[in-house]
Each structure stands twice: as structure tokens, then as C-alpha cells.
Tab-separated table of C-alpha atoms in Angstrom:
chain	number	residue	atom	x	y	z
A	1	MET	CA	24.805	-35.005	19.605
A	2	LYS	CA	25.245	-35.380	15.935
A	3	PHE	CA	25.055	-32.114	13.999
A	4	ALA	CA	22.119	-32.377	12.048
A	5	ALA	CA	20.148	-33.408	15.230
A	6	LEU	CA	21.352	-30.237	17.038
A	7	ILE	CA	19.886	-28.469	14.084
A	8	GLY	CA	16.953	-30.116	14.385
A	9	LEU	CA	16.493	-29.025	17.563
A	10	MET	CA	17.041	-25.499	17.331
A	11	LEU	CA	14.613	-25.177	14.504
A	12	PRO	CA	11.426	-25.050	16.416
A	13	ALA	CA	12.904	-21.779	18.176
A	14	LEU	CA	13.746	-20.309	15.350
A	15	VAL	CA	10.501	-20.430	13.558
A	16	LEU	CA	8.752	-19.050	16.729
A	17	ALA	CA	11.185	-16.209	16.911
A	18	GLN	CA	9.545	-14.484	14.199
A	19	PRO	CA	8.078	-10.824	15.746
A	20	ILE	CA	4.052	-11.287	16.514
A	21	GLU	CA	1.735	-8.435	16.399
A	22	ARG	CA	-1.684	-8.382	18.363
A	23	GLU	CA	-4.069	-6.118	18.568
A	24	LEU	CA	-5.405	-4.398	21.849
A	25	HIS	CA	-8.890	-3.358	21.308
A	26	TYR	CA	-11.655	-2.370	24.292
A	27	LEU	CA	-15.167	-0.731	24.254
A	28	VAL	CA	-16.623	0.474	27.493
A	29	THR	CA	-19.926	2.027	28.111
A	30	VAL	CA	-20.725	3.658	31.034
A	31	ASP	CA	-24.186	4.696	32.459
A	32	ALA	CA	-24.257	6.447	36.443
A	33	THR	CA	-25.886	8.590	38.291
A	34	GLN	CA	-25.187	10.128	41.749
A	35	ASP	CA	-26.477	12.194	44.129
A	36	TRP	CA	-24.658	14.892	46.394
A	37	TYR	CA	-25.831	16.206	49.433
A	38	LYS	CA	-24.234	18.794	52.532
A	39	ASN	CA	-25.193	19.349	55.828
A	40	ASP	CA	-23.275	22.302	56.763
A	41	PRO	CA	-23.551	23.509	60.625
A	42	LYS	CA	-22.329	26.866	59.700
A	43	TYR	CA	-24.669	27.311	56.956
A	44	PRO	CA	-27.796	25.591	57.688
A	45	GLY	CA	-29.952	25.006	54.556
A	46	ASP	CA	-30.480	22.477	52.020
A	47	GLN	CA	-27.583	21.683	49.832
A	48	HIS	CA	-27.826	18.945	47.268
A	49	SER	CA	-27.365	17.720	43.477
A	50	LYS	CA	-28.584	15.184	41.060
A	51	GLY	CA	-26.467	13.995	38.440
A	52	TRP	CA	-26.218	11.263	35.568
A	53	THR	CA	-23.613	10.549	32.895
A	54	LYS	CA	-23.323	8.527	29.850
A	55	GLN	CA	-20.311	7.763	28.133
A	56	LYS	CA	-18.859	5.385	25.351
A	57	TYR	CA	-15.104	5.007	24.856
A	58	GLU	CA	-13.294	2.585	22.181
A	59	LEU	CA	-9.468	2.299	21.856
A	60	LYS	CA	-7.366	-0.130	19.668
A	61	VAL	CA	-3.589	-0.030	20.010
A	62	ARG	CA	-0.767	-2.578	18.602
A	63	LEU	CA	1.474	-4.298	20.571
A	64	ARG	CA	4.384	-6.130	19.071
A	65	SER	CA	6.181	-9.277	20.518
A	66	ASP	CA	9.831	-10.450	19.065
A	67	GLY	CA	8.349	-13.941	19.691
A	68	GLU	CA	11.230	-14.933	21.952
A	69	LEU	CA	9.352	-16.967	24.550
A	70	HIS	CA	10.756	-15.933	28.187
A	71	VAL	CA	11.392	-18.012	31.041
A	72	ARG	CA	9.783	-15.041	33.341
A	73	ASN	CA	6.583	-13.391	33.355
A	74	LEU	CA	6.904	-9.640	33.267
A	75	LEU	CA	3.440	-9.152	34.401
A	76	ASP	CA	3.586	-11.631	37.594
A	77	PRO	CA	1.236	-10.667	39.942
A	78	ASN	CA	3.690	-11.678	42.450
A	79	LEU	CA	5.635	-7.845	42.670
A	80	GLU	CA	8.977	-9.649	43.480
A	81	ALA	CA	8.586	-12.133	40.924
A	82	ARG	CA	7.493	-9.305	38.445
A	83	MET	CA	10.366	-7.281	39.687
A	84	GLU	CA	13.238	-9.862	39.420
A	85	ALA	CA	11.480	-10.973	35.709
A	86	LYS	CA	11.775	-7.042	34.711
A	87	VAL	CA	15.750	-6.502	36.123
A	88	VAL	CA	16.188	-9.692	34.557
A	89	ARG	CA	14.915	-8.533	31.033
A	90	LEU	CA	17.547	-5.561	31.376
A	91	ALA	CA	20.179	-7.825	31.457
A	92	ARG	CA	19.162	-9.745	28.965
A	93	GLN	CA	19.103	-6.797	26.981
A	94	ALA	CA	22.116	-5.106	27.753
A	95	LEU	CA	23.833	-8.963	27.115
A	96	LYS	CA	22.375	-8.956	23.536
A	97	LYS	CA	23.410	-4.817	22.910
A	98	LYS	CA	26.894	-5.920	23.980
A	99	ASP	CA	26.847	-8.982	21.809
A	100	ALA	CA	25.642	-6.980	18.527
A	101	ASP	CA	27.866	-3.480	19.483
A	102	GLY	CA	31.025	-6.156	19.173
A	103	ASN	CA	31.287	-6.067	22.932
A	104	PRO	CA	31.779	-2.129	23.401
A	105	MET	CA	31.281	-2.498	27.299
A	106	LYS	CA	32.651	-4.843	29.693
A	107	ILE	CA	29.817	-6.193	32.364
A	108	PRO	CA	31.816	-5.492	35.627
A	109	LYS	CA	32.155	-8.286	37.727
A	110	THR	CA	34.864	-7.160	40.325
A	111	GLU	CA	34.463	-4.334	43.278
A	112	GLU	CA	37.355	-2.448	40.869
A	113	GLU	CA	35.456	-3.144	37.506
A	114	ARG	CA	32.574	-1.586	39.159
A	115	ASN	CA	34.197	1.315	40.716
A	116	ALA	CA	35.656	1.694	37.232
A	117	PHE	CA	31.823	1.515	35.388
A	118	SER	CA	30.614	4.005	38.254
A	119	ARG	CA	32.752	6.381	36.941
A	120	LYS	CA	32.257	6.143	33.267
A	121	MET	CA	28.185	6.274	33.996
A	122	SER	CA	28.975	9.407	35.774
A	123	HIS	CA	31.383	10.458	33.032
A	124	ALA	CA	28.271	9.453	30.392
A	125	LEU	CA	25.247	11.237	32.256
A	126	ARG	CA	27.215	14.695	32.574
A	127	ALA	CA	27.946	14.678	28.759
A	128	CYS	CA	24.160	14.132	28.300
A	129	ASN	CA	24.616	18.142	29.073
A	130	GLY	CA	20.815	17.629	30.870
A	131	GLU	CA	19.173	16.538	27.105
A	132	PRO	CA	16.145	14.514	27.992
A	133	THR	CA	16.642	12.033	25.725
A	134	CYS	CA	20.174	11.328	26.252
A	135	TYR	CA	20.125	10.756	29.726
A	136	SER	CA	17.061	8.713	29.570
A	137	ASP	CA	18.853	6.250	26.815
A	138	THR	CA	21.984	6.533	28.799
A	139	THR	CA	20.436	5.709	32.401
A	140	LEU	CA	18.545	2.894	30.999
A	141	MET	CA	21.937	0.860	28.983
A	142	PHE	CA	23.792	1.367	32.174
A	143	ALA	CA	21.041	0.010	34.540
A	144	ALA	CA	20.700	-2.981	31.991
A	145	ILE	CA	24.347	-3.561	32.513
A	146	ILE	CA	24.383	-3.572	35.910
A	147	ALA	CA	21.414	-5.847	35.457
A	148	ALA	CA	23.137	-8.260	33.685
A	149	ALA	CA	26.091	-8.258	36.541
A	150	ASP	CA	23.880	-8.641	38.858
A	151	TYR	CA	21.577	-11.572	37.073
A	152	PRO	CA	24.591	-13.642	35.644
A	153	GLU	CA	22.032	-16.018	35.582
A	154	ALA	CA	20.165	-14.970	32.626
A	155	LEU	CA	22.565	-16.055	30.161
A	156	GLU	CA	21.014	-19.659	31.468
A	157	GLU	CA	17.730	-19.044	30.334
A	158	GLU	CA	18.593	-19.626	26.977
A	159	ASN	CA	18.846	-23.014	27.730
A	160	ILE	CA	15.744	-23.783	29.619
A	161	PRO	CA	11.797	-23.496	27.323
A	162	GLY	CA	10.227	-20.217	27.505
A	163	ARG	CA	6.424	-19.814	27.881
A	164	TYR	CA	5.746	-15.802	28.177
A	165	LEU	CA	5.603	-13.748	24.925
A	166	TYR	CA	5.986	-10.234	25.893
A	167	PHE	CA	4.145	-7.397	23.707
A	168	GLU	CA	5.663	-3.955	23.988
A	169	PRO	CA	5.325	-0.465	22.249
A	170	PHE	CA	7.043	-0.287	18.763
A	171	GLU	CA	7.745	2.842	16.566
A	172	GLY	CA	5.379	3.214	13.972
A	173	CYS	CA	2.062	1.503	16.177
A	174	ALA	CA	-1.070	1.670	14.816
A	175	GLU	CA	-3.754	3.079	17.263
A	176	SER	CA	-6.700	4.916	17.593
A	177	SER	CA	-9.628	6.009	19.661
A	178	ARG	CA	-13.135	7.563	20.349
A	179	ILE	CA	-14.377	8.857	23.012
A	180	THR	CA	-18.292	10.358	23.716
A	181	LEU	CA	-19.368	11.809	26.859
A	182	ARG	CA	-22.175	13.683	28.379
A	183	THR	CA	-22.903	14.809	32.213
A	184	GLU	CA	-25.404	16.798	33.475
A	185	ILE	CA	-25.672	17.427	37.103
A	186	GLU	CA	-28.173	20.269	38.770
A	187	GLY	CA	-28.977	21.049	42.743
A	188	VAL	CA	-28.830	23.631	45.013
A	189	ARG	CA	-25.553	24.973	47.009
A	190	TYR	CA	-24.744	27.988	49.121
A	191	ASN	CA	-22.839	30.899	47.741
A	192	LYS	CA	-20.764	32.639	50.273
A	193	SER	CA	-20.429	35.796	48.125
A	194	SER	CA	-24.102	36.308	48.273
A	195	ASP	CA	-24.441	33.957	51.462
A	196	LYS	CA	-27.857	32.555	49.876
A	197	PHE	CA	-28.517	29.035	48.719
A	198	VAL	CA	-28.768	29.104	44.980
A	199	SER	CA	-29.646	26.914	42.274
A	200	PHE	CA	-26.947	26.126	39.599
A	201	SER	CA	-26.084	23.247	36.988
A	202	GLU	CA	-23.403	22.123	34.644
A	203	THR	CA	-23.044	20.315	31.760
A	204	HIS	CA	-19.678	18.599	30.453
A	205	GLN	CA	-19.963	17.083	27.170
A	206	ALA	CA	-17.141	15.422	24.358
A	207	ASP	CA	-16.847	13.781	20.946
A	208	THR	CA	-13.324	13.118	20.717
A	209	LEU	CA	-10.916	11.116	17.940
A	210	ASN	CA	-7.649	10.029	18.700
A	211	ALA	CA	-7.572	11.764	22.659
A	212	SER	CA	-3.672	12.083	23.534
A	213	ASP	CA	-1.837	13.132	26.594
A	214	GLY	CA	0.709	14.238	24.155
A	215	ILE	CA	2.504	10.663	24.160
A	216	ARG	CA	1.755	7.809	21.701
A	217	LEU	CA	-1.218	5.915	23.315
A	218	CYS	CA	0.874	2.720	22.480
A	219	SER	CA	3.360	3.943	24.711
A	220	HIS	CA	1.124	3.588	27.997
A	221	PHE	CA	0.470	-0.114	27.182
A	222	LEU	CA	2.638	-3.387	28.352
A	223	ALA	CA	1.146	-7.149	27.727
A	224	VAL	CA	2.295	-10.585	28.457
A	225	ILE	CA	0.973	-13.822	26.714
A	226	ASP	CA	1.350	-17.421	28.718
A	227	THR	CA	1.449	-19.574	25.887
A	228	GLN	CA	0.653	-22.433	28.252
A	229	ASP	CA	-2.736	-21.271	29.994
A	230	LYS	CA	-5.645	-21.905	27.698
A	231	GLU	CA	-7.987	-20.379	30.217
A	232	LYS	CA	-6.496	-17.094	30.625
A	233	PRO	CA	-3.449	-16.397	28.843
A	234	MET	CA	-3.156	-12.444	28.689
A	235	TYR	CA	-1.872	-10.208	30.951
A	236	GLN	CA	-1.782	-6.571	30.940
A	237	GLU	CA	-0.412	-3.771	32.815
A	238	THR	CA	-1.841	-0.631	34.124
A	239	ILE	CA	-4.982	0.287	31.508
A	240	PHE	CA	-4.805	3.720	30.311
A	241	VAL	CA	-7.508	5.828	29.369
A	242	PRO	CA	-7.114	8.442	27.530
A	243	ARG	CA	-9.081	11.627	28.516
A	244	PRO	CA	-11.331	14.145	26.075
A	245	VAL	CA	-11.132	17.789	25.912
A	246	GLY	CA	-14.538	18.668	26.248
A	247	LEU	CA	-16.651	21.715	27.179
A	248	SER	CA	-18.081	22.092	30.778
A	249	THR	CA	-20.524	24.544	31.296
A	250	TYR	CA	-21.481	26.101	34.410
A	251	THR	CA	-24.342	28.205	35.511
A	252	GLU	CA	-25.114	29.762	39.027
A	253	ASN	CA	-27.150	33.215	39.776
A	254	ALA	CA	-27.946	33.651	36.303
A	255	HIS	CA	-24.431	33.680	34.937
A	256	THR	CA	-22.844	30.946	32.761
A	257	SER	CA	-19.358	29.741	32.319
A	258	ARG	CA	-17.543	27.726	29.559
A	259	THR	CA	-14.215	26.464	29.869
A	260	LYS	CA	-12.583	23.405	27.929
A	261	GLU	CA	-10.970	21.108	29.713
A	262	PRO	CA	-9.911	17.343	29.901
A	263	GLN	CA	-13.394	15.187	30.996
A	264	PRO	CA	-12.895	12.671	33.371
A	265	MET	CA	-13.889	8.857	33.038
A	266	PRO	CA	-15.212	7.600	36.624
A	267	MET	CA	-12.490	6.501	38.696
A	268	ALA	CA	-13.941	3.506	39.976
A	269	VAL	CA	-14.938	2.762	36.260
A	270	THR	CA	-10.967	2.784	35.447
A	271	ASP	CA	-9.873	0.775	38.362
A	272	TRP	CA	-12.419	-1.392	37.402
A	273	MET	CA	-10.694	-2.154	34.046
A	274	THR	CA	-7.017	-2.704	35.282
A	275	ALA	CA	-8.367	-4.653	37.668
A	276	HIS	CA	-10.002	-6.837	35.355
A	277	LEU	CA	-7.597	-6.985	32.849
A	278	ARG	CA	-4.640	-7.654	34.511
A	279	HIS	CA	-5.052	-11.111	34.186
A	280	ALA	CA	-8.043	-12.276	32.117
A	281	GLU	CA	-8.801	-14.170	28.756
A	282	SER	CA	-7.841	-12.869	25.199
A	283	SER	CA	-11.321	-11.660	24.686
A	284	GLY	CA	-14.787	-11.475	26.364
A	285	GLN	CA	-17.250	-9.027	27.921
A	286	THR	CA	-18.349	-8.613	31.152
A	287	THR	CA	-20.598	-5.934	33.334
A	288	VAL	CA	-20.488	-5.004	36.673
A	289	ASP	CA	-22.296	-2.073	38.953
A	290	LEU	CA	-19.897	-0.135	40.720
A	291	PRO	CA	-20.186	2.252	43.380
A	292	LEU	CA	-19.407	6.028	43.232
A	293	VAL	CA	-17.960	7.860	46.125
A	294	LEU	CA	-16.121	10.457	44.043
A	295	PRO	CA	-17.846	13.213	41.847
A	296	LEU	CA	-18.982	12.544	38.583
A	297	ASN	CA	-17.446	15.744	37.535
A	298	GLY	CA	-14.365	14.945	39.028
A	299	ASN	CA	-14.437	18.190	41.167
A	300	ALA	CA	-13.694	16.702	44.782
A	301	THR	CA	-13.252	20.229	46.292
A	302	TRP	CA	-16.896	20.280	47.404
A	303	LEU	CA	-17.230	18.693	50.466
A	304	GLY	CA	-20.029	16.792	51.088
A	305	LYS	CA	-21.399	13.396	50.882
A	306	TRP	CA	-21.597	11.789	47.287
A	307	LYS	CA	-23.586	8.480	46.285
A	308	GLY	CA	-23.942	6.685	42.997
A	309	ASN	CA	-24.045	3.908	40.973
A	310	ALA	CA	-22.242	3.378	37.610
A	311	ARG	CA	-23.012	0.154	35.292
A	312	ALA	CA	-20.083	-0.657	33.650
A	313	THR	CA	-20.084	-3.033	30.734
A	314	MET	CA	-16.750	-3.721	28.933
A	315	THR	CA	-15.679	-5.695	25.595
A	316	TRP	CA	-12.054	-6.356	24.521
A	317	SER	CA	-9.746	-8.623	22.771
A	318	PHE	CA	-6.166	-9.058	22.314
A	319	ASP	CA	-6.243	-10.751	19.483
A	320	GLU	CA	-3.168	-11.384	16.731
A	321	VAL	CA	-3.021	-9.338	13.545
A	322	PRO	CA	-2.236	-11.514	10.854
A	323	ALA	CA	1.056	-10.718	9.022
A	324	PRO	CA	1.041	-8.767	5.755
A	325	LYS	CA	0.985	-10.873	2.698
A	326	SER	CA	4.293	-10.612	0.795
A	327	VAL	CA	3.796	-9.615	-2.860
A	328	ASP	CA	4.776	-11.980	-5.469
A	329	SER	CA	7.160	-10.373	-7.922
A	330	SER	CA	7.007	-13.263	-10.457
A	331	ALA	CA	3.032	-12.203	-10.595
A	332	GLN	CA	3.639	-8.777	-11.904
């Protein structure tokens, strides 16, 4: 093949291999009611409650792809295929790093080389002296090199047309969230200390911007786009829903306590979001009615039977973010 023709074949790949950003945006509303009742032979009497909640969650995070089309789906619905894709991904990253760093570490092939590699790995981990970042980075690097040794065919995939774009967190990713919720519950329960059935009520509320568990929101996400699937091209890993810190107020026997604490989304809604977006259209809207067999307030220490329904509506999109326009210096 002539050199010019070879360059012509390579150009489409070079054009594709440009960084791409997409923004995941979801808006979820929850409108739920729930009853609780308890039949306790030890303390016979009417123990019951009624509750409701209205909640709204909106989140935006940006993820980035290096533009490389991969052969394997990093979020394949088949667990075995997904694990193999992740191992191969590590292998390819190790090989790229090896080339970029001028081959600082040989990929072990023989038993003798593997034993020497294990000793070098142990020494490097000890040298971290328990420092978390060093230990994590070193472990990941060695895991990637082991993957490269176990999957030498990852090299061959350079010559196979790919179809999957991997979208991952990146430094300085744009992100935002807003959560509002209010939950009210009231009823009658047995109070052991007073040996009486007493009325109680509780309220939970929050209105929080950029709720966080101490880690950047985008670090919780991983996505894949199948460029050959026009109907449902998007794959998402477990959908993260931040828990806002809000005010919980509990009143019983004319005594009221107030506590600032994380406020939960009903688990049934969280599970539904993850299941629906695991493989879906890149944008859409859907509504579902979900049974609630766990308490609205997240306190499962109260025994008894919980029965309720949550109507949840989710609007989502995972759209490409236009690249910033370059500034023409000649126009200044």
C-alpha cells in the first residue's frame, strides 16, 4: 500500500480521536404517600401512621471522552464481558503509559519476570508508607501492568474498528445540583418509657444547593455511548443521587427535638433510576408508580408493615457539549 493511501486510511481515526464532553442532566420529582401499622401482641393497641413526601432532584455533571472508539463496552450488561472490558481498559492504559514514559517498566511475560514484578510491586507499596493517594495510584498502576500481561490481545484491538466511547470524570469537571424535599408523618405509637400509646409527628425538609458526600459529583459517574446504536446508545453505571443535609423535627408527648441530618430519597426511586438509565435513550422522560415497602424517613428500626406508593417522573439527557469557539487573534 502506498504511503499516501495509508495516511488517507488513518485520517478518519485521527479526526475521531478528539476529546468530547457530554453533560448528564437529570430532573426527578417524587410525590409519595405511605401508611404504617403495627400489631404487637406484647403491647396490644392501635399503632399506625400516615405520611407523605414531595421531593425534587436536579443534577448536572460533565464527563469527558478522549474520542477513541473502543471495541468493548465498558458497561456491557453481561457481567463477564463488562469485567473483561475493564481489565482490557487497564491493560491499554498501562501500555500507553509505558510508551509515554519511555518504557520504565517491562510487561512481565515469563514466570521469573512475574516473580520479579511482584517483588518490585511490594517494595513500591511499602515505600508509600500508608499514604492513601500514593497507595491507590501505585496499586492501580501495577494492576494495569498485570492486565497488560494477561491480555496481550489488547494490542491487537488497535487494528479493529471500535464503536464505544467511554465518558469518565476529569479534573475541573463542571457540576451542580439542587434538591428540595418535605416529608411529614403523624400517627400513634407505643412509648415504652411511659407505657402508653402516644401521638407523634415528624417533619423532614431540605433545600440544598450542590449537596455532596465530600467527593466531586462527577467522580461518581461513568458512561458509555454506543455509536452504532441509534435507538438506545447510552449506558450509565450506578446513578448517584446526593443526599442533602436538612432539618428533621420529631414531636412526641409535647416534647420536640430537632436534628440536622442527611435526608433520603426513597430507595425504590433510586433503584428505578439506575435500572432505567443503565441502557437507555440519550434523552427522554418517563413516569412510574413504585410500591414503598421501606419507611419514608429512612428509619427501618421501627417494626411493623409499611405500605405506600411513589409516583416518580424523570427527565434526562446526556448531550454533547459544544466545544468552545477559538478566539481569532487577528480580529483583535
